[in-house]
PDB file of C-alpha atoms in Angstrom:
ATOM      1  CA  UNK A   1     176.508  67.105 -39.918  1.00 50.00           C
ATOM      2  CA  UNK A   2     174.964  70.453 -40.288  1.00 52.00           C
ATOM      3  CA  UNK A   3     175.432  72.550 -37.215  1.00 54.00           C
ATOM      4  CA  UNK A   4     172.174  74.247 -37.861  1.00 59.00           C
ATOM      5  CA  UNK A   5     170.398  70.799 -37.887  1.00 60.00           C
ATOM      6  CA  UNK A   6     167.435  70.818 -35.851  1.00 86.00           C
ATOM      7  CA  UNK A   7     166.961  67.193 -36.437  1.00 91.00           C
ATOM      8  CA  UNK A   8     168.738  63.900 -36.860  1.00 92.00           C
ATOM      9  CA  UNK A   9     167.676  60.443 -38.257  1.00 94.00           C
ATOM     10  CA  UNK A  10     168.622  57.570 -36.155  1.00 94.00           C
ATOM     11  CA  UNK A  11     167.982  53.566 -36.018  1.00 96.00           C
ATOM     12  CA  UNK A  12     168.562  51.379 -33.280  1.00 95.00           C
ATOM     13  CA  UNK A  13     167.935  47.536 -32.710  1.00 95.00           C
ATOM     14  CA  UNK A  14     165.911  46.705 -29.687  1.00 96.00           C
ATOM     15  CA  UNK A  15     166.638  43.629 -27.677  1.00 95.00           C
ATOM     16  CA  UNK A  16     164.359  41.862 -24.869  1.00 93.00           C
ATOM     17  CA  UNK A  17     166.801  40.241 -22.220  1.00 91.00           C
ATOM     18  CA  UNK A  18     165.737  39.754 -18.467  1.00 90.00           C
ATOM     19  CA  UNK A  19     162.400  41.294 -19.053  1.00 86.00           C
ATOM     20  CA  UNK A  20     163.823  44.986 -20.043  1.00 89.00           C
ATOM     21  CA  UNK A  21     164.067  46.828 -23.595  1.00 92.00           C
ATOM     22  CA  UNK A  22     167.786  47.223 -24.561  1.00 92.00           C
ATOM     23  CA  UNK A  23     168.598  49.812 -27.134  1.00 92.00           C
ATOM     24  CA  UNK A  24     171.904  50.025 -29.565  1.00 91.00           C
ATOM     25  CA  UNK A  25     172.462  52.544 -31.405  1.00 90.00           C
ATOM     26  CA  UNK A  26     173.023  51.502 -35.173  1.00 92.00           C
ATOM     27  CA  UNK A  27     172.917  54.411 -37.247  1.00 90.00           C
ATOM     28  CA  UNK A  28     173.990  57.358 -37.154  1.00 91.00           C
ATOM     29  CA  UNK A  29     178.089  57.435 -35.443  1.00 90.00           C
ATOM     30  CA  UNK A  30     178.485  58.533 -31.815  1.00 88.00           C
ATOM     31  CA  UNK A  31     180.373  61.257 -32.894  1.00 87.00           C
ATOM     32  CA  UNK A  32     177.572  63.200 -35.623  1.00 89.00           C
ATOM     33  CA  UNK A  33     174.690  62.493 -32.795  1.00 89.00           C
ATOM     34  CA  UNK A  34     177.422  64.191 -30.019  1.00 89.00           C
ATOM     35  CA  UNK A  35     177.521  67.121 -32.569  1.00 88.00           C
ATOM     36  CA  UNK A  36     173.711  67.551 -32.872  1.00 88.00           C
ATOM     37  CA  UNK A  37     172.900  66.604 -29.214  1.00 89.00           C
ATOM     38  CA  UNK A  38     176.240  67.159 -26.873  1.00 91.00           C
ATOM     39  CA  UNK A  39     175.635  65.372 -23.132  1.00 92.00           C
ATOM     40  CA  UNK A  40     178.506  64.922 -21.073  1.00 91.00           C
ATOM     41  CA  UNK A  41     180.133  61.424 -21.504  1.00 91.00           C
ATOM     42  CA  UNK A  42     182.458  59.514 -18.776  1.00 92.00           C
ATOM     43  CA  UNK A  43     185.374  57.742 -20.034  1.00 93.00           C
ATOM     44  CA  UNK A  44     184.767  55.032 -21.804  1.00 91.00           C
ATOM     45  CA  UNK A  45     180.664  55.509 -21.793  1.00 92.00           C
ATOM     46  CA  UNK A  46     178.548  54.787 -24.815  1.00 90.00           C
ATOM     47  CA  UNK A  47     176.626  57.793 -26.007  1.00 90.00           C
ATOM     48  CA  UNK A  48     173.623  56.022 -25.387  1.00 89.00           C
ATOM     49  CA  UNK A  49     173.938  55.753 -22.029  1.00 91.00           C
ATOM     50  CA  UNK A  50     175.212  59.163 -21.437  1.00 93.00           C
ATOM     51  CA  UNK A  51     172.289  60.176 -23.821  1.00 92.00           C
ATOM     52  CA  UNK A  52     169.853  57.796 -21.585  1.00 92.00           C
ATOM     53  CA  UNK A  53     171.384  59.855 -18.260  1.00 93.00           C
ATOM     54  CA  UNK A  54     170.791  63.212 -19.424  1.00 95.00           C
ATOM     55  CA  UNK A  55     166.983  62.990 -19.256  1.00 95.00           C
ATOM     56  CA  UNK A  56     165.594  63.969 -15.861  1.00 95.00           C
ATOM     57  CA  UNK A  57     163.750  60.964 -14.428  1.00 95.00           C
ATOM     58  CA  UNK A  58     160.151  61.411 -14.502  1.00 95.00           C
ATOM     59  CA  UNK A  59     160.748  62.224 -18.574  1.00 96.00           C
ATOM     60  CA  UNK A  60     162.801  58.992 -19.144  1.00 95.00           C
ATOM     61  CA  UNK A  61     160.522  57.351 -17.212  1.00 95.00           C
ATOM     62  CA  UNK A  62     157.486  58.475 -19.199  1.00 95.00           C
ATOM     63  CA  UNK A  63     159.678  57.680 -23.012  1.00 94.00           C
ATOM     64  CA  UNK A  64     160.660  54.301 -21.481  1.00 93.00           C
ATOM     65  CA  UNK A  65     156.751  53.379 -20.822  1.00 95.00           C
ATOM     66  CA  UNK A  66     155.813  54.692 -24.578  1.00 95.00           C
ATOM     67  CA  UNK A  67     158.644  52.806 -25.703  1.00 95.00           C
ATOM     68  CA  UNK A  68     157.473  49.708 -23.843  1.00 94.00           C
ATOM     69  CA  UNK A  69     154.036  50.239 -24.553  1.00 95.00           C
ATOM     70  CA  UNK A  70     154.438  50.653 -28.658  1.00 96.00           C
ATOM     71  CA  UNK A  71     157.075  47.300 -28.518  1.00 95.00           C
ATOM     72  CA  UNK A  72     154.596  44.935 -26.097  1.00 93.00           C
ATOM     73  CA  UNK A  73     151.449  46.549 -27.628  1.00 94.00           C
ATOM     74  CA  UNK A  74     152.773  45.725 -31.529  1.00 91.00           C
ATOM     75  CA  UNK A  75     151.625  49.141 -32.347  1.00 92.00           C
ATOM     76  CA  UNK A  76     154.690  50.138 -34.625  1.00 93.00           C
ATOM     77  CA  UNK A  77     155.634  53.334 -32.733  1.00 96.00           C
ATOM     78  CA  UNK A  78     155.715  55.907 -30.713  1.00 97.00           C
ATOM     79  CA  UNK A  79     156.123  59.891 -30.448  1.00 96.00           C
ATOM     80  CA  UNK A  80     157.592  61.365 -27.466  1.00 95.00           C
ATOM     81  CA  UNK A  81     158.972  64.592 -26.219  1.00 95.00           C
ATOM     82  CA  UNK A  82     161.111  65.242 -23.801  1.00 96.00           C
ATOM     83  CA  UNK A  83     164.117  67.467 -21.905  1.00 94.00           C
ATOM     84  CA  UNK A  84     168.143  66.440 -22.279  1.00 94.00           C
ATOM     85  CA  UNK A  85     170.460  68.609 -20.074  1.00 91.00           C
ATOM     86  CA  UNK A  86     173.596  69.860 -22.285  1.00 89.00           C
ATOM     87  CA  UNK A  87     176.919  69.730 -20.534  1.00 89.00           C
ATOM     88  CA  UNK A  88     176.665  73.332 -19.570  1.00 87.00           C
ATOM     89  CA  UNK A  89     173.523  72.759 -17.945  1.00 84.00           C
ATOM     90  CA  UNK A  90     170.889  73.967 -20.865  1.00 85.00           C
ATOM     91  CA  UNK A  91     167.598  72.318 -21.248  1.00 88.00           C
ATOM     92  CA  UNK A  92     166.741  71.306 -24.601  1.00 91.00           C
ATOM     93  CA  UNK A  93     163.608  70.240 -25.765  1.00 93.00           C
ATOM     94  CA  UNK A  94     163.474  66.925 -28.254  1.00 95.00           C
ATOM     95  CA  UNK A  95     160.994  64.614 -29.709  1.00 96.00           C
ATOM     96  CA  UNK A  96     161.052  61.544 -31.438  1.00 96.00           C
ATOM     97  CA  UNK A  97     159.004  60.090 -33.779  1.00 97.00           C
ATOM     98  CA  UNK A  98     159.820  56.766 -34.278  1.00 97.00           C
ATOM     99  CA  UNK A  99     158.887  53.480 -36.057  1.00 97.00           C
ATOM    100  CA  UNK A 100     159.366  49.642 -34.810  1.00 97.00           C
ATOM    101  CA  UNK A 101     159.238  46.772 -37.104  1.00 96.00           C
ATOM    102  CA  UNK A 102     159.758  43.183 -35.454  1.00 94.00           C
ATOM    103  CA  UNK A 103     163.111  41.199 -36.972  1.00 93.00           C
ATOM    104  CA  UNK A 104     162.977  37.447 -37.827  1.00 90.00           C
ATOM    105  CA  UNK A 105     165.306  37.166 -35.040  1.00 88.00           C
ATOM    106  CA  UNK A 106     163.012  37.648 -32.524  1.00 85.00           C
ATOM    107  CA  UNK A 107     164.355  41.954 -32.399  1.00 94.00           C
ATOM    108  CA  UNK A 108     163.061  45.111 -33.222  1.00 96.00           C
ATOM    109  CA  UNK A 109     164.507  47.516 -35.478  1.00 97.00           C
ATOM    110  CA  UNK A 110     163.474  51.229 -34.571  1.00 97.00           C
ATOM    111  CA  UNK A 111     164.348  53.839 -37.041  1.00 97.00           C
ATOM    112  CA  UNK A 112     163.192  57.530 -35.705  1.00 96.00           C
ATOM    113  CA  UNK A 113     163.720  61.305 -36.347  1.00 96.00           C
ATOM    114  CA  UNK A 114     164.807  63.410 -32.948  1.00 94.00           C
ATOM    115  CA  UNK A 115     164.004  66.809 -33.779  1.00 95.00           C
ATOM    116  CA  UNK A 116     165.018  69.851 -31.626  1.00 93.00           C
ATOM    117  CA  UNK A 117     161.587  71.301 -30.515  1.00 93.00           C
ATOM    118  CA  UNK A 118     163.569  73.945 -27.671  1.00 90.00           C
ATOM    119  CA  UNK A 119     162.568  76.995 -29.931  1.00 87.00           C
ATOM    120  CA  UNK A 120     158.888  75.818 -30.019  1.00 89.00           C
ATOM    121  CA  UNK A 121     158.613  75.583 -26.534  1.00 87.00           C
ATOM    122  CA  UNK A 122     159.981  78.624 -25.754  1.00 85.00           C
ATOM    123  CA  UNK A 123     157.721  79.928 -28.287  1.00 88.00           C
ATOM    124  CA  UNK A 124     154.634  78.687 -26.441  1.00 88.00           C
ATOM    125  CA  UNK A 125     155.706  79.381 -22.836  1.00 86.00           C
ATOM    126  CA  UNK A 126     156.300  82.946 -23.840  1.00 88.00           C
ATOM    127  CA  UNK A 127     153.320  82.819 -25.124  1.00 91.00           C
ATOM    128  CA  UNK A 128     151.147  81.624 -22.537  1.00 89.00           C
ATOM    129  CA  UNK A 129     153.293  84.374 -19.863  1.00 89.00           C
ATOM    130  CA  UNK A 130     152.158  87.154 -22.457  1.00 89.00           C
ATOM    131  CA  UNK A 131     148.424  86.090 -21.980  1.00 90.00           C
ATOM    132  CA  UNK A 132     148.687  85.390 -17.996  1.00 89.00           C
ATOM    133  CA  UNK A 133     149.913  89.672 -18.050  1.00 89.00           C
ATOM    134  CA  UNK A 134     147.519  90.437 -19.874  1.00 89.00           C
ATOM    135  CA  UNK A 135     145.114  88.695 -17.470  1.00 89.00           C
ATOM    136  CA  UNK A 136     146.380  90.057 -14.618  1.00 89.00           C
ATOM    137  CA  UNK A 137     146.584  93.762 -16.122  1.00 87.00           C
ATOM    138  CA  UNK A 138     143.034  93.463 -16.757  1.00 88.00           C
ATOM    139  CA  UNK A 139     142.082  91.670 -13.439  1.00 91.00           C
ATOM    140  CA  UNK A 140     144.105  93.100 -10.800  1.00 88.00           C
ATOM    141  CA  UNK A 141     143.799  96.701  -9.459  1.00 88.00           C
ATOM    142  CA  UNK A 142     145.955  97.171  -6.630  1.00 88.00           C
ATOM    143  CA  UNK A 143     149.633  98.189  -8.269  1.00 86.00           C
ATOM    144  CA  UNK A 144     151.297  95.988  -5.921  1.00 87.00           C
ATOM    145  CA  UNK A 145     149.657  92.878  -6.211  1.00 86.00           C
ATOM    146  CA  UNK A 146     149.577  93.727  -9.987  1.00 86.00           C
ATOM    147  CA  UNK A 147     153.950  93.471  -9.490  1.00 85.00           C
ATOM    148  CA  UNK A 148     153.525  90.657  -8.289  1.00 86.00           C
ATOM    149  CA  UNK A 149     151.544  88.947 -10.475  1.00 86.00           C
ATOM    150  CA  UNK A 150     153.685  89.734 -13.465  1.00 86.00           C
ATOM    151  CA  UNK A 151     156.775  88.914 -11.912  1.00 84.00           C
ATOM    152  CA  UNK A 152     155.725  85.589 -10.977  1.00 84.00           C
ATOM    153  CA  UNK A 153     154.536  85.096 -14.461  1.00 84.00           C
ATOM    154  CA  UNK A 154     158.145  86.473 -16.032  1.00 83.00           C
ATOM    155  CA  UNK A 155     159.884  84.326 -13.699  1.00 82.00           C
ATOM    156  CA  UNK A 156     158.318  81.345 -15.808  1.00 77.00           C
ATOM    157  CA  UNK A 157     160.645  82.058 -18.600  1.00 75.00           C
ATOM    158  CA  UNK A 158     164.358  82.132 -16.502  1.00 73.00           C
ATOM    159  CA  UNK A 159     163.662  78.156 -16.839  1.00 57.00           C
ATOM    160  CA  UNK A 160     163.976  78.823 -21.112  1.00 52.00           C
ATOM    161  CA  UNK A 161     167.298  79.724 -21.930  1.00 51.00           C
ATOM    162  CA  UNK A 162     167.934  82.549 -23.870  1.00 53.00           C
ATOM    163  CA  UNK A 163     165.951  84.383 -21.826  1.00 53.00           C
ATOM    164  CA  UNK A 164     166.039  86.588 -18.468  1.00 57.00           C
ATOM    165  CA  UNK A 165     163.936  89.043 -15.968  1.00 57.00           C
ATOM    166  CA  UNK A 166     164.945  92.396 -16.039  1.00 60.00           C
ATOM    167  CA  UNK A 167     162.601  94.575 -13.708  1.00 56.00           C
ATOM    168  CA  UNK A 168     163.314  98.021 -14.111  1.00 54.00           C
TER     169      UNK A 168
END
């Protein structure tokens, strides 16, 4: 795999056992998905599951429900975007497109693109920091309160990495 690839085709085949949604991986190899999207595996651990545990909760939570939703609602799909912590601790940014056709064996087959969106969203929250300065250099007159106002707002970016405060 390219190690400039910003996105990866994938397909999976969904199962319904004891009233949950099981996903396994089909396509592409552990090893060319660890390459695009590293998490930190235990010994022995599918990459799906160490995939699966890299999302913070309340976004697996919300990809499960659109996953759920597009399977129980027949709608062929879902989009979702979410955060995967690297091994070294690094949020990155992904979405999926994906589409779900039902099997004759009573499955799902789900075939979807995960793209790297990190760059975009740093994009946009820099964006929306430059605008809350400007705000705040147009709204606020006392010098102090002005600091503070734009340090709060440059704090917003220390989540995005690649980037830091410097106050000088």
């Amino acid at each position: 795999m390219d190690p400039s690839a910003r996105c990866v085709l994938w397909r999976s085949r969904v199962v319904r056992a004891n009233g949950a949604f099981h996903w396994a991986l089909l396509a592409p190899e552990e090893a060319e998905l660890q390459e695009f999207l590293p998490v930190a595996t235990a010994p022995g651990e599918p990459y799906q599951e160490a995939w699966h545990r890299s999302i913070p909760p309340e976004d697996a939570t919300r990809m499960d429900q659109a996953r759920t939703d597009a399977i129980d609602g027949g709608r062929g799909g879902y989009t979702a975007e979410y955060r995967s912590l690297a091994p070294e601790g690094a949020v990155r940014w992904l979405r999926d497109v994906v589409s779900i056709s039902a099997t004759p064996e009573a499955t799902w087959e789900a075939v979807g693109v995960r793209t790297d969106i990190s760059a975009e969203k740093r994009a946009r929250l820099c964006q929306e920091v430059v605008y809350e300065i400007s705000d705040i250099a147009h709204t606020v007159s006392d010098p102090t309160d002005m600091h503070r106002g734009v340090y709060r707002s440059l704090t917003r970016l220390l989540d995005a990495p690649g980037y830091a405060v410097v106050l000088v």
